[in-house]
Each structure stands twice: as structure tokens, then as C-alpha cells.
Amino acid sequence: MSLESLQDIWLTYQSTVAFIGLNGLLALSVYTTLSCGQLSLAQAGFMAIGAYASTILTFHTGLPFAVNLAVATLLPALVAIPLGLPVLRLKGVFLAIATIGFGEVVRLFFVNLDFTNGALGLTAVPQRTSMWMIYAALGAALFVLWRIRGSRTGHALEAIREDEPAARTMGIDAARYKLAMLALGASFAGLAGALEAHYTYMVSPSTYSFSRVVDMLVYAVVGGTGVFYGPVVGATFLTALPEVLREVSSRIGLAPGPVRLFVNGLVLLLVILFLPEGISSLPRRVRGALQARRRARAS
Amino acid sequence: MLLSLQDVRKTFGGLAAVDGASLSVGSGEVHGLIGPNGAGKTTLLNMISGLIPPTAGTIVLDGERIDGMPSHVVASRGITRTYQNIRLFPALTAADNVLVGAHLRRDAPLWRRMLFLPSAAVEERAAQDASLALLARVGMSGQAGERASNLSYGDQRRVEIARALASEPRVMLLDEPTAGMNPAEVVAIAELIRSVARTGHSVLLVEHNVKLVMDVCDRITVLDFGKVIADGTPTEVARDPAVIAAYLGGEAAA
Amino acid sequence: MGQQIVNGLFLGSIYALFALGYTLVFGVLDILNLAHQAVFMICAYAALVLVVHLHMPMFVAFPAAVLLGGILGMGVDRIAFRPLRGRSDSNIAGLISSIALATILEAVVSQIFGPDVERFPLGSVPTRTLHIGDAVVSELQIVIIAIAAAMLLGLTWLLRRTRLGRRIRAVAESPKAARVLGVDVDWIISASFFVSSALGAAAGILFGLAFNNVAPDMGRSVELKGLAVIVLGGMGSMPGAALAGLALGLLEVFTVAFIGSSYRDAVAFGVLFLVLVLRPRGLLGSAALREA
Ligand SMILES: Nc1ncnc2c1ncn2[C@@H]1O[C@H](COP(=O)(O)OP(=O)(O)OP(=O)(O)O)[C@@H](O)[C@H]1O
Ligand SMILES: [Mg+2]
């Protein structure tokens, strides 16, 4: 293969590669709160805060991009704390609904903000995100979650997920841990928002709607929330899939949008019904099944 | 007295589950709490451990009022417990359950682990060894790596005791620790409770197994319809006419 | 002012219908059915197809599409919820599987009809207007409010006075106890989905008529509004949902009139958020289905 054709392939797929990284980071942000049993759907709101904050800094200050990214990472975490104090007392579905409400409030705040051009958003954002930044951010998030697993903190989170009242009678300050995880997840989302805005040249409120959080949740669930890298597996699979589908749907003459939606929905449904631990559990399952068969044959 | 309850009440929608109970537990004492079904024993333990606030009354641990404190603060003051309807963390292994119990005893800041400091690894090793030692103490060393949900009923109760012990509590609350165990297992639990008391922990023991209570307890409080009807040494309580009436009444009705 | 109230009641009665179905399933199963909005949308299309392509009159197409909605609802239960029953995380898993199903249904509809807005033909609905005081009211608005009110009364009657209603309430109270008493719980849940989705279907058709606008994503914003309504009314409470639906309709109309149209949605979610933080039980407690 010639150098030019390799370059062509890279040019065609580099945005897919970038979005795999961004979506992976977003999926991890949902996973982070889910790891102590809390379903927060405020993630698109946090993402919007990160995206807008960094873009405003880019337009109005001469600060280095690293500083903008740091602000986009910290600000959502700071917002998450006063949000979480009352909201994390809610359980299960109620928490999900309250955080949906928060996400919509944030989005509508930006819709009504003239300073950032309202519903149209800001365009011509300078492209300052490069590929390595996206993957460095994803790597950092994975590193943090990997080190938490198996630590005293990690055990406390698992205990809260399994039985919160019992965990508290073991001396675990559940409220503090849940708040910390909400803030950590918020900062992942904010960072992803900032990186995305400076990659796609734009921010607009419609990017941060409820369906965006649903996408993140779908990545996490399809990949599997039993292990910290599961959500990234899900994001990779579901971000790469449409590229394949685009080819297929154009051959069989269907509109690519609905086909993508359909396959996403179908994959999600099949996973939740038949593979509750997600596709990242497939290798383990296959190995288990093979072992069982070998044992059966041996006896 | 290490732990004392004064006129503690709990009402659920008008019904008094605990109706002005007072009792106290001394240091290193094994204190029995018995009474017919529905007498309010579990409700009393729930109030002591901070799961539910009392409607009225005071609970004092070593001079500090703990009633109304959140349960994780109560735990940090030195009270942990087991549950009548076992509440292990089902997806965790037996060893990890005990490790969670040691939460308050561990000094393991996350940043050390993030930086791969050797001190973090040393602390983890020590915590794991300690939890294995506790499992051995309750006779569970063989199943440390087993998921809690896969253990038998009696084994789960033993892991729960190990988990409660892992925080080195000043007072351990046991809610029917031998329910569903065979006589040999009950003897082992009795021995364990005595050894726990010998190492300086106090125990508040709720039990229906009268023989076990008589054997291991220093003092016994009897609860009936939320009220204390007797309090004293095992021999005093066994002779008390009110206790005999409550138990015979209960049996006659059954 | 009078005009605003009429418009608010009109919008609110559609929200109320949608939310009643939502909250009925929540009351029975403690599960949020996020495929409710897909049924809402599909049935609006169904009515449209019956009227435009099969030339049925509206008064035949409406009940037919409502019936279809009910059957779809039973299908949703079978595919997205029943297989998960008994799983420890069933209420979050159910939330996700119903999102999956909604996505699939929306994809199918947009494949068939395309993303563009469809409209009911002129003359398929009454268009005359009346004057009540200083308010101008269209016949359509009156019909919609009347249908919503009738369905609300019908639902109350169903839950209070019929054997099915008593059983639904028994299952809501405690599925275990109901099973012991010999109630076929799976069947009752199916029936609840039928009723719930029929209400959602009716809301969808009326919504399509009211704004003469049927599109594959029409359910999305109503879904979030519906959440606000059932939270405001108290999760699982029927009278609460009806009341809160009307309240939200009025609130939105007044917001548009006095603050500005871009704040219309912000009000709904602001209310939703505040209620959950300040008074999670909502206006009318959470046990109200049992007394319905
Ligand atoms: N959360 C609650 N809500 C309402 N009533 C309750 C609650 N908890 C306990 N009760 C009632 O309080 C009374 C005391 O219950 P409790 O569980 O404390 O009894 P117990 O002595 O532990 O009984 P057992 O020996 O059966 O375990 C019972 O009548 C019970 O039904
Ligand atoms: Mg009890």
C-alpha cells in the first residue's frame, strides 16, 4: 500500500478515532457515578459547562490551552458539589430524573444566554485539540479508575453499591464518597466537552441535550459496568459501528441516520437482556463456557 | 457504663415498637437481649447503630450522646453490628467483605496508591493479612476467596461477625447470630463470643437460643412489647415470674 | 387572561393524559417506562395514516389508534420489562431497555416516514371558533379538553370501581401479597401497560391534532415534560399527575406570555428540579395510587 493511500485512510477515519476517545471519556464519566450505584444523567450538563467555559476563555483571554482545559475540568466538579448535596439523597429512578432536570436546566441556561449567541451557539472556535490530547485525557481517566479499584476507596464504593445502609454501619461516609464520584464524573465530562468544542470548531446547546446523555449511558451499559474499562469498550464499538453501517446502508438503500439509531437500540436491548455485564465480559464468558465443555468431556 | 440507653422509644405510625426501654452494657461485658417475636429487639439495635432515630430517649456511649447521629458516625465511635437478615455485600468475596469492615481502621490515602508508593502496598498487604486472620478466627479461612452470595447461611453469619470485628469495635451488636446454625456451629459461636469479650470488646447479643444466652451472657435484659420486663444475671432472670409468664404466654398463644 | 387560561388548560390536559399513563406504570411497577414517548409518537402516525391513506373519519381512527397503543404497550412490557423482572437492578435495567426499545421504534418510524413533519388534512378536524367571554376558543380545543377529561374520569372509575382496578391497586401495593391472594400478577401488569399506553396514545393523537404536527421526534420533549409532571404530582399518584399536568400547561402559557417563549421549557425543568430537591414526594405523596 502506498503512503498516499494510507494517508487517505487516516484522513477518512481520524475523526472517528477522535470520537472514540471523546465518547470513551464521556462513557467513563457516567460509569464513575454508576460505580457506587448512582445513575446520574446530568453528564451532558457538566459537558456543556466544560465546553462553554473553555471556549469563552479561548475567545476572551490569551491563556494557554492547558489552563482552559484545567478550568473545564475543575468547574463542573465545583458545580457538582452543591448539586449533589441535596440530589444524592434521592434514590434510583428519582436521582436519574432530578439529574435529567439539572441537565436540561443547564442546556436551557445556555440557550437563553445572549453572551454566547443563545441557541445557535459559538462557531469558528479555533481548533486547539489534537489527537494526543484526547487520548492522554482518556488514559488519565482510565489510570485514576484503575488505581481506585482494589483500594480502600474502591472497596468502600463497591460496598455502597451493594448495600448502602450496611456500608454506612461499617463506618463508610457514603454521602461523601457519592459526592466525590459525582464530582469526578463531572470533571471527566467537562474535560471531554472542552476537547470536543476545540476539535469540532463549535459549541451549541443542542449538542448537550438529553439524547447525548442517553448515548453516554448506552456506551457504558453496552461495554459493561462491571470493570472500569468496559465503558471504553462500549464507546469504541458503538462509535466505530456507524462507519461500517454507513457502507452497508448505502448499499441496501436505507437512510443512514435511522439505520444507526436502529442498530444502537437493538444492540442495547440485546445486551441488557442477554449480556447484563456488557460486551467486555464476552471473553470471560467464552473462556468459562469452553472450560466447562472441556471438563465435561474429560469426565 | 460504656453504653447506656435511657427511656428509649420508637413508634411506627402510632404503634410503639420500643416503649421506654433502658439498659446499660459495661466494658467487656456480654449482655443478652431476649424477648418474644416482635418485642422490639431489632428495632432497639437499629436505633443504637443509628439506622433509625429514636422517637424519644437518649443513647450514650462512653459519656457521648450518640442518638440521632448518622450511622457511619456511630460506627466511628466504636459500634458495629451484624444483621438478623444477613446483609453482606453479596458480590464481594468473604475476604473483601471483611476488608470493608476494616474501613475505619485503615490509613490508606488514595494518592499514595496513585503514586505507587511502597508504603501503600505494605498497608494493603497488612490489611489483607488482617482480614484473613479474622476469617480464620471465625473458622472461615478455607473460603476467603468465595463470593459472599455463594456461602451457606451459617458461613455468611460467621463472615458478618468477622466483618463487624474488623473495625475493632468497643461494642459489637449481634442480632441472632446463630439463627439457622446446627448445634456444633452454635458451640463455636458461643466460644467466639466469649473470646471477643475477653479481648475487651463489649457484646450486645440478641438471641432466641435461651441456652446460648444463659451460657455466655454476664447480664440479660428481657423485652416484651417494647418494655423492659426484667434485667439481671442469667439466674435472676430465669427465676423472674414476669419472664416466665411472658415466655409461657407466648408459647400458649402459639 | 381568559385566553391564556384556556390555552393553558388545553396544553395541560394533553400533558396530563401523557403523564397519567407514565405514572400508572410507575405506581404499579416502580419502573419508569421511557418507551412511553415512542407509543405516543407512533399512535399519532397511526391516526394520520388511517385518516390520510385509508380515508377513515377521525372518530373511527382515534379509537383504533388508541387500541393499537394499548397493544403496543403490552408488547413493550413483554420485550423490555418482563424478562428483567426479578433481576436485582431491574428498575435501572428496565429504564435502559425501554430507552432501547424507544430508539428502535423511532428509527423504524423515521425510516418509513422520513424526518419531516406530517400534517392532518384540512377538514379532518373541526375548525370553527367560539367566543367565551374575551377568549377565543376553537372547537378542536374544546373537543380535546373534553376527551382528556372523559379519559381521566374513565380511568378513575376503572381503578376504583372495577375488579381489574382493584387488582391493579393490589399489585401496586404488593406484588407478592397479590400473588398469594391468587391474582395473576403478570396479567395485571400487562393490563396496566395496556391502559397506560392507551392513554399515551390518546395524548399523542391529540397532540398531533392540536399542533397539526406529527414527527418522529415529537415524543422527546413531551417525555421530559411528562417526567416533570409526574414528579410534581408525586410519583405514582393519579390525581397528582392530572393536577400537575394542568398546572404545567398553565405555567408554560403564562411564562410565554409574561417572560418570553425561550423560557418556556426552562420553567418545566426548573420546577422539576426544585420539587425533587425540596419536596421529593411531590404535591400528593407517593402512595396515592392505592387510594385512587
Ligand atoms: N420499619 C417498620 N415499620 C413499621 N413497623 C415496624 C418496623 N420495624 C419494626 N416494626 C414493628 O415493630 C415491632 C418490633 O419489631 P422488631 O423487629 O424490633 O422485633 P424483634 O424483637 O426483633 O422480633 P424478632 O424476634 O421476630 O426478630 C414489630 O411489631 C414490627 O412489626
Ligand atoms: Mg429481630
GROMACS .gro file of N, CA, C and O in nm, chain A residues 157-255:
model
  396
  157LEU      N    1  -1.659   0.203   4.772
  157LEU     CA    2  -1.754   0.228   4.663
  157LEU      C    3  -1.835   0.103   4.631
  157LEU      O    4  -1.956   0.109   4.613
  158GLU      N    5  -1.764  -0.010   4.626
  158GLU     CA    6  -1.836  -0.134   4.598
  158GLU      C    7  -1.938  -0.165   4.707
  158GLU      O    8  -2.051  -0.209   4.680
  159ALA      N    9  -1.898  -0.140   4.831
  159ALA     CA   10  -1.990  -0.166   4.943
  159ALA      C   11  -2.113  -0.077   4.932
  159ALA      O   12  -2.226  -0.122   4.953
  160ILE      N   13  -2.094   0.050   4.897
  160ILE     CA   14  -2.208   0.141   4.883
  160ILE      C   15  -2.300   0.093   4.772
  160ILE      O   16  -2.422   0.095   4.784
  161ARG      N   17  -2.240   0.049   4.662
  161ARG     CA   18  -2.321   0.000   4.550
  161ARG      C   19  -2.404  -0.121   4.592
  161ARG      O   20  -2.520  -0.135   4.555
  162GLU      N   21  -2.344  -0.211   4.671
  162GLU     CA   22  -2.412  -0.334   4.706
  162GLU      C   23  -2.521  -0.312   4.812
  162GLU      O   24  -2.628  -0.372   4.804
  163ASP      N   25  -2.492  -0.234   4.915
  163ASP     CA   26  -2.588  -0.216   5.024
  163ASP      C   27  -2.548  -0.092   5.102
  163ASP      O   28  -2.466  -0.100   5.194
  164GLU      N   29  -2.608   0.020   5.066
  164GLU     CA   30  -2.562   0.145   5.125
  164GLU      C   31  -2.580   0.153   5.277
  164GLU      O   32  -2.485   0.190   5.348
  165PRO      N   33  -2.699   0.118   5.331
  165PRO     CA   34  -2.712   0.128   5.477
  165PRO      C   35  -2.610   0.039   5.550
  165PRO      O   36  -2.551   0.081   5.649
  166ALA      N   37  -2.591  -0.082   5.499
  166ALA     CA   38  -2.495  -0.171   5.564
  166ALA      C   39  -2.354  -0.112   5.555
  166ALA      O   40  -2.277  -0.118   5.651
  167ALA      N   41  -2.321  -0.052   5.441
  167ALA     CA   42  -2.190   0.009   5.427
  167ALA      C   43  -2.173   0.121   5.530
  167ALA      O   44  -2.067   0.136   5.590
  168ARG      N   45  -2.278   0.196   5.552
  168ARG     CA   46  -2.267   0.307   5.648
  168ARG      C   47  -2.246   0.256   5.789
  168ARG      O   48  -2.173   0.317   5.868
  169THR      N   49  -2.309   0.144   5.824
  169THR     CA   50  -2.285   0.093   5.959
  169THR      C   51  -2.145   0.033   5.974
  169THR      O   52  -2.105  -0.003   6.083
  170MET      N   53  -2.072   0.023   5.864
  170MET     CA   54  -1.930  -0.015   5.874
  170MET      C   55  -1.842   0.110   5.885
  170MET      O   56  -1.720   0.101   5.877
  171GLY      N   57  -1.904   0.226   5.895
  171GLY     CA   58  -1.828   0.349   5.913
  171GLY      C   59  -1.796   0.422   5.784
  171GLY      O   60  -1.719   0.517   5.784
  172ILE      N   61  -1.857   0.378   5.674
  172ILE     CA   62  -1.829   0.443   5.546
  172ILE      C   63  -1.920   0.564   5.529
  172ILE      O   64  -2.043   0.551   5.536
  173ASP      N   65  -1.861   0.680   5.509
  173ASP     CA   66  -1.938   0.802   5.491
  173ASP      C   67  -1.990   0.805   5.346
  173ASP      O   68  -1.929   0.866   5.258
  174ALA      N   69  -2.102   0.737   5.325
  174ALA     CA   70  -2.150   0.714   5.188
  174ALA      C   71  -2.174   0.845   5.114
  174ALA      O   72  -2.141   0.857   4.996
  175ALA      N   73  -2.229   0.944   5.183
  175ALA     CA   74  -2.262   1.070   5.116
  175ALA      C   75  -2.136   1.133   5.058
  175ALA      O   76  -2.137   1.183   4.945
  176ARG      N   77  -2.027   1.128   5.134
  176ARG     CA   78  -1.903   1.190   5.086
  176ARG      C   79  -1.848   1.117   4.964
  176ARG      O   80  -1.804   1.179   4.867
  177TYR      N   81  -1.851   0.985   4.969
  177TYR     CA   82  -1.799   0.909   4.854
  177TYR      C   83  -1.884   0.933   4.729
  177TYR      O   84  -1.832   0.948   4.619
  178LYS      N   85  -2.015   0.934   4.748
  178LYS     CA   86  -2.102   0.954   4.632
  178LYS      C   87  -2.079   1.092   4.571
  178LYS      O   88  -2.074   1.109   4.449
  179LEU      N   89  -2.060   1.189   4.660
  179LEU     CA   90  -2.035   1.325   4.613
  179LEU      C   91  -1.902   1.332   4.537
  179LEU      O   92  -1.892   1.394   4.430
  180ALA      N   93  -1.802   1.266   4.592
  180ALA     CA   94  -1.670   1.268   4.528
  180ALA      C   95  -1.678   1.205   4.389
  180ALA      O   96  -1.619   1.255   4.292
  181MET      N   97  -1.753   1.096   4.378
  181MET     CA   98  -1.763   1.029   4.247
  181MET      C   99  -1.843   1.113   4.149
  181MET      O  100  -1.813   1.116   4.030
  182LEU      N  101  -1.947   1.181   4.198
  182LEU     CA  102  -2.023   1.269   4.110
  182LEU      C  103  -1.931   1.380   4.057
  182LEU      O  104  -1.932   1.412   3.937
  183ALA      N  105  -1.848   1.434   4.146
  183ALA     CA  106  -1.759   1.542   4.104
  183ALA      C  107  -1.654   1.490   4.006
  183ALA      O  108  -1.622   1.557   3.906
  184LEU      N  109  -1.601   1.371   4.033
  184LEU     CA  110  -1.500   1.315   3.942
  184LEU      C  111  -1.561   1.290   3.803
  184LEU      O  112  -1.503   1.326   3.700
  185GLY      N  113  -1.682   1.231   3.802
  185GLY     CA  114  -1.751   1.208   3.675
  185GLY      C  115  -1.778   1.340   3.603
  185GLY      O  116  -1.763   1.350   3.481
  186ALA      N  117  -1.816   1.441   3.680
  186ALA     CA  118  -1.844   1.573   3.621
  186ALA      C  119  -1.718   1.629   3.556
  186ALA      O  120  -1.723   1.689   3.448
  187SER      N  121  -1.603   1.609   3.620
  187SER     CA  122  -1.481   1.666   3.563
  187SER      C  123  -1.441   1.592   3.435
  187SER      O  124  -1.393   1.653   3.341
  188PHE      N  125  -1.464   1.460   3.430
  188PHE     CA  126  -1.439   1.388   3.304
  188PHE      C  127  -1.526   1.446   3.193
  188PHE      O  128  -1.479   1.470   3.081
  189ALA      N  129  -1.654   1.467   3.225
  189ALA     CA  130  -1.746   1.518   3.123
  189ALA      C  131  -1.706   1.658   3.079
  189ALA      O  132  -1.709   1.690   2.959
  190GLY      N  133  -1.668   1.742   3.175
  190GLY     CA  134  -1.628   1.878   3.141
  190GLY      C  135  -1.506   1.881   3.050
  190GLY      O  136  -1.500   1.956   2.952
  191LEU      N  137  -1.409   1.795   3.083
  191LEU     CA  138  -1.288   1.788   3.001
  191LEU      C  139  -1.321   1.741   2.859
  191LEU      O  140  -1.274   1.799   2.760
  192ALA      N  141  -1.408   1.640   2.851
  192ALA     CA  142  -1.447   1.591   2.719
  192ALA      C  143  -1.517   1.701   2.641
  192ALA      O  144  -1.495   1.718   2.520
  193GLY      N  145  -1.601   1.779   2.710
  193GLY     CA  146  -1.672   1.888   2.643
  193GLY      C  147  -1.576   1.990   2.586
  193GLY      O  148  -1.591   2.034   2.471
  194ALA      N  149  -1.475   2.027   2.665
  194ALA     CA  150  -1.378   2.127   2.618
  194ALA      C  151  -1.299   2.074   2.499
  194ALA      O  152  -1.278   2.144   2.399
  195LEU      N  153  -1.255   1.949   2.509
  195LEU     CA  154  -1.177   1.891   2.400
  195LEU      C  155  -1.261   1.882   2.273
  195LEU      O  156  -1.213   1.913   2.163
  196GLU      N  157  -1.387   1.844   2.289
  196GLU     CA  158  -1.472   1.830   2.172
  196GLU      C  159  -1.497   1.966   2.105
  196GLU      O  160  -1.489   1.978   1.982
  197ALA      N  161  -1.525   2.068   2.187
  197ALA     CA  162  -1.552   2.201   2.130
  197ALA      C  163  -1.434   2.250   2.048
  197ALA      O  164  -1.451   2.310   1.942
  198HIS      N  165  -1.313   2.226   2.097
  198HIS     CA  166  -1.194   2.273   2.026
  198HIS      C  167  -1.147   2.175   1.919
  198HIS      O  168  -1.043   2.192   1.860
  199TYR      N  169  -1.224   2.069   1.902
  199TYR     CA  170  -1.195   1.977   1.793
  199TYR      C  171  -1.292   1.999   1.678
  199TYR      O  172  -1.255   1.993   1.560
  200THR      N  173  -1.420   2.026   1.714
  200THR     CA  174  -1.524   2.040   1.611
  200THR      C  175  -1.548   2.185   1.573
  200THR      O  176  -1.641   2.214   1.499
  201TYR      N  177  -1.472   2.278   1.628
  201TYR     CA  178  -1.483   2.422   1.599
  201TYR      C  179  -1.609   2.487   1.652
  201TYR      O  180  -1.640   2.598   1.613
  202MET      N  181  -1.687   2.419   1.735
  202MET     CA  182  -1.813   2.484   1.775
  202MET      C  183  -1.866   2.436   1.909
  202MET      O  184  -1.833   2.327   1.956
  203VAL      N  185  -1.946   2.521   1.972
  203VAL     CA  186  -2.031   2.479   2.083
  203VAL      C  187  -2.172   2.526   2.055
  203VAL      O  188  -2.191   2.639   2.012
  204SER      N  189  -2.271   2.437   2.080
  204SER     CA  190  -2.408   2.485   2.072
  204SER      C  191  -2.491   2.401   2.168
  204SER      O  192  -2.462   2.284   2.190
  205PRO      N  193  -2.592   2.464   2.227
  205PRO     CA  194  -2.667   2.396   2.333
  205PRO      C  195  -2.727   2.263   2.288
  205PRO      O  196  -2.739   2.170   2.368
  206SER      N  197  -2.762   2.251   2.160
  206SER     CA  198  -2.830   2.129   2.118
  206SER      C  199  -2.737   2.007   2.126
  206SER      O  200  -2.784   1.894   2.127
  207THR      N  201  -2.606   2.031   2.131
  207THR     CA  202  -2.512   1.920   2.146
  207THR      C  203  -2.527   1.851   2.282
  207THR      O  204  -2.485   1.738   2.299
  208TYR      N  205  -2.582   1.925   2.379
  208TYR     CA  206  -2.581   1.875   2.517
  208TYR      C  207  -2.721   1.839   2.565
  208TYR      O  208  -2.756   1.862   2.680
  209SER      N  209  -2.801   1.782   2.476
  209SER     CA  210  -2.938   1.750   2.510
  209SER      C  211  -2.946   1.616   2.582
  209SER      O  212  -2.847   1.546   2.598
  210PHE      N  213  -3.066   1.581   2.623
  210PHE     CA  214  -3.088   1.455   2.693
  210PHE      C  215  -3.039   1.336   2.611
  210PHE      O  216  -2.982   1.241   2.665
  211SER      N  217  -3.058   1.344   2.478
  211SER     CA  218  -3.019   1.226   2.399
  211SER      C  219  -2.867   1.204   2.403
  211SER      O  220  -2.820   1.092   2.385
  212ARG      N  221  -2.792   1.310   2.429
  212ARG     CA  222  -2.647   1.293   2.442
  212ARG      C  223  -2.611   1.209   2.566
  212ARG      O  224  -2.525   1.122   2.560
  213VAL      N  225  -2.678   1.235   2.677
  213VAL     CA  226  -2.654   1.155   2.798
  213VAL      C  227  -2.696   1.012   2.775
  213VAL      O  228  -2.630   0.918   2.822
  214VAL      N  229  -2.807   0.996   2.703
  214VAL     CA  230  -2.852   0.860   2.675
  214VAL      C  231  -2.743   0.787   2.598
  214VAL      O  232  -2.709   0.672   2.629
  215ASP      N  233  -2.682   0.855   2.501
  215ASP     CA  234  -2.571   0.793   2.427
  215ASP      C  235  -2.460   0.746   2.522
  215ASP      O  236  -2.411   0.635   2.513
  216MET      N  237  -2.423   0.835   2.615
  216MET     CA  238  -2.315   0.800   2.708
  216MET      C  239  -2.352   0.677   2.790
  216MET      O  240  -2.271   0.586   2.810
  217LEU      N  241  -2.477   0.678   2.838
  217LEU     CA  242  -2.523   0.565   2.919
  217LEU      C  243  -2.520   0.437   2.837
  217LEU      O  244  -2.480   0.331   2.886
  218VAL      N  245  -2.561   0.449   2.710
  218VAL     CA  246  -2.563   0.332   2.623
  218VAL      C  247  -2.421   0.278   2.605
  218VAL      O  248  -2.399   0.156   2.614
  219TYR      N  249  -2.323   0.365   2.582
  219TYR     CA  250  -2.185   0.318   2.571
  219TYR      C  251  -2.146   0.238   2.695
  219TYR      O  252  -2.089   0.129   2.685
  220ALA      N  253  -2.175   0.298   2.811
  220ALA     CA  254  -2.131   0.235   2.936
  220ALA      C  255  -2.198   0.100   2.956
  220ALA      O  256  -2.133   0.001   2.992
  221VAL      N  257  -2.329   0.096   2.930
  221VAL     CA  258  -2.402  -0.029   2.956
  221VAL      C  259  -2.364  -0.136   2.854
  221VAL      O  260  -2.343  -0.253   2.889
  222VAL      N  261  -2.352  -0.097   2.728
  222VAL     CA  262  -2.316  -0.195   2.626
  222VAL      C  263  -2.176  -0.250   2.651
  222VAL      O  264  -2.151  -0.370   2.639
  223GLY      N  265  -2.085  -0.163   2.692
  223GLY     CA  266  -1.950  -0.210   2.720
  223GLY      C  267  -1.943  -0.292   2.847
  223GLY      O  268  -1.866  -0.387   2.856
  224GLY      N  269  -2.024  -0.255   2.945
  224GLY     CA  270  -2.025  -0.328   3.071
  224GLY      C  271  -1.972  -0.241   3.183
  224GLY      O  272  -1.870  -0.175   3.169
  225THR      N  273  -2.045  -0.241   3.295
  225THR     CA  274  -2.005  -0.155   3.406
  225THR      C  275  -1.943  -0.234   3.519
  225THR      O  276  -1.922  -0.183   3.627
  226GLY      N  277  -1.914  -0.361   3.492
  226GLY     CA  278  -1.851  -0.442   3.596
  226GLY      C  279  -1.703  -0.412   3.610
  226GLY      O  280  -1.645  -0.431   3.717
  227VAL      N  281  -1.640  -0.367   3.501
  227VAL     CA  282  -1.497  -0.334   3.506
  227VAL      C  283  -1.478  -0.193   3.455
  227VAL      O  284  -1.556  -0.144   3.374
  228PHE      N  285  -1.371  -0.127   3.497
  228PHE     CA  286  -1.357   0.015   3.468
  228PHE      C  287  -1.333   0.043   3.320
  228PHE      O  288  -1.364   0.151   3.272
  229TYR      N  289  -1.279  -0.054   3.246
  229TYR     CA  290  -1.253  -0.025   3.105
  229TYR      C  291  -1.372  -0.061   3.016
  229TYR      O  292  -1.373  -0.030   2.897
  230GLY      N  293  -1.473  -0.127   3.074
  230GLY     CA  294  -1.591  -0.167   2.998
  230GLY      C  295  -1.653  -0.052   2.918
  230GLY      O  296  -1.678  -0.066   2.797
  231PRO      N  297  -1.678   0.063   2.981
  231PRO     CA  298  -1.740   0.174   2.908
  231PRO      C  299  -1.661   0.217   2.785
  231PRO      O  300  -1.720   0.257   2.684
  232VAL      N  301  -1.528   0.207   2.792
  232VAL     CA  302  -1.447   0.246   2.676
  232VAL      C  303  -1.465   0.145   2.563
  232VAL      O  304  -1.473   0.182   2.445
  233VAL      N  305  -1.475   0.018   2.601
  233VAL     CA  306  -1.502  -0.085   2.501
  233VAL      C  307  -1.634  -0.056   2.431
  233VAL      O  308  -1.644  -0.059   2.307
  234GLY      N  309  -1.737  -0.022   2.510
  234GLY     CA  310  -1.868   0.008   2.453
  234GLY      C  311  -1.863   0.130   2.361
  234GLY      O  312  -1.920   0.129   2.252
  235ALA      N  313  -1.793   0.234   2.405
  235ALA     CA  314  -1.784   0.356   2.325
  235ALA      C  315  -1.712   0.327   2.193
  235ALA      O  316  -1.752   0.375   2.087
  236THR      N  317  -1.606   0.247   2.199
  236THR     CA  318  -1.533   0.214   2.078
  236THR      C  319  -1.622   0.139   1.980
  236THR      O  320  -1.631   0.175   1.862
  237PHE      N  321  -1.689   0.039   2.030
  237PHE     CA  322  -1.775  -0.043   1.946
  237PHE      C  323  -1.884   0.040   1.881
  237PHE      O  324  -1.903   0.037   1.759
  238LEU      N  325  -1.953   0.119   1.962
  238LEU     CA  326  -2.069   0.191   1.909
  238LEU      C  327  -2.031   0.315   1.829
  238LEU      O  328  -2.112   0.368   1.753
  239THR      N  329  -1.909   0.365   1.845
  239THR     CA  330  -1.866   0.478   1.763
  239THR      C  331  -1.814   0.429   1.628
  239THR      O  332  -1.832   0.496   1.526
  240ALA      N  333  -1.751   0.312   1.628
  240ALA     CA  334  -1.698   0.258   1.503
  240ALA      C  335  -1.809   0.197   1.417
  240ALA      O  336  -1.803   0.201   1.294
  241LEU      N  337  -1.909   0.144   1.484
  241LEU     CA  338  -2.016   0.073   1.414
  241LEU      C  339  -2.082   0.156   1.303
  241LEU      O  340  -2.101   0.105   1.191
  242PRO      N  341  -2.119   0.282   1.328
  242PRO     CA  342  -2.186   0.360   1.222
  242PRO      C  343  -2.102   0.372   1.095
  242PRO      O  344  -2.158   0.380   0.985
  243GLU      N  345  -1.969   0.372   1.109
  243GLU     CA  346  -1.884   0.379   0.990
  243GLU      C  347  -1.908   0.259   0.901
  243GLU      O  348  -1.917   0.269   0.779
  244VAL      N  349  -1.917   0.143   0.968
  244VAL     CA  350  -1.946   0.020   0.894
  244VAL      C  351  -2.087   0.028   0.836
  244VAL      O  352  -2.111  -0.006   0.721
  245LEU      N  353  -2.179   0.075   0.921
  245LEU     CA  354  -2.319   0.076   0.880
  245LEU      C  355  -2.344   0.171   0.764
  245LEU      O  356  -2.429   0.145   0.680
  246ARG      N  357  -2.265   0.280   0.759
  246ARG     CA  358  -2.286   0.376   0.652
  246ARG      C  359  -2.267   0.308   0.517
  246ARG      O  360  -2.346   0.324   0.426
  247GLU      N  361  -2.161   0.227   0.508
  247GLU     CA  362  -2.136   0.149   0.387
  247GLU      C  363  -2.254   0.059   0.356
  247GLU      O  364  -2.311   0.061   0.247
  248VAL      N  365  -2.293  -0.020   0.459
  248VAL     CA  366  -2.397  -0.119   0.439
  248VAL      C  367  -2.528  -0.053   0.399
  248VAL      O  368  -2.592  -0.093   0.301
  249SER      N  369  -2.568   0.053   0.472
  249SER     CA  370  -2.700   0.110   0.446
  249SER      C  371  -2.705   0.176   0.309
  249SER      O  372  -2.809   0.176   0.244
  250SER      N  373  -2.591   0.231   0.264
  250SER     CA  374  -2.595   0.292   0.131
  250SER      C  375  -2.609   0.183   0.023
  250SER      O  376  -2.671   0.205  -0.079
  251ARG      N  377  -2.552   0.064   0.050
  251ARG     CA  378  -2.569  -0.045  -0.048
  251ARG      C  379  -2.713  -0.092  -0.057
  251ARG      O  380  -2.764  -0.117  -0.163
  252ILE      N  381  -2.779  -0.107   0.064
  252ILE     CA  382  -2.916  -0.160   0.059
  252ILE      C  383  -3.019  -0.049   0.048
  252ILE      O  384  -3.138  -0.075   0.048
  253GLY      N  385  -2.974   0.076   0.035
  253GLY     CA  386  -3.065   0.185   0.002
  253GLY      C  387  -3.152   0.233   0.116
  253GLY      O  388  -3.266   0.271   0.096
  254LEU      N  389  -3.099   0.229   0.239
  254LEU     CA  390  -3.174   0.287   0.351
  254LEU      C  391  -3.102   0.412   0.399
  254LEU      O  392  -2.981   0.426   0.380
  255ALA      N  393  -3.178   0.501   0.464
  255ALA     CA  394  -3.116   0.624   0.516
  255ALA      C  395  -3.023   0.588   0.632
  255ALA      O  396  -3.061   0.509   0.718
   0.00000   0.00000   0.00000
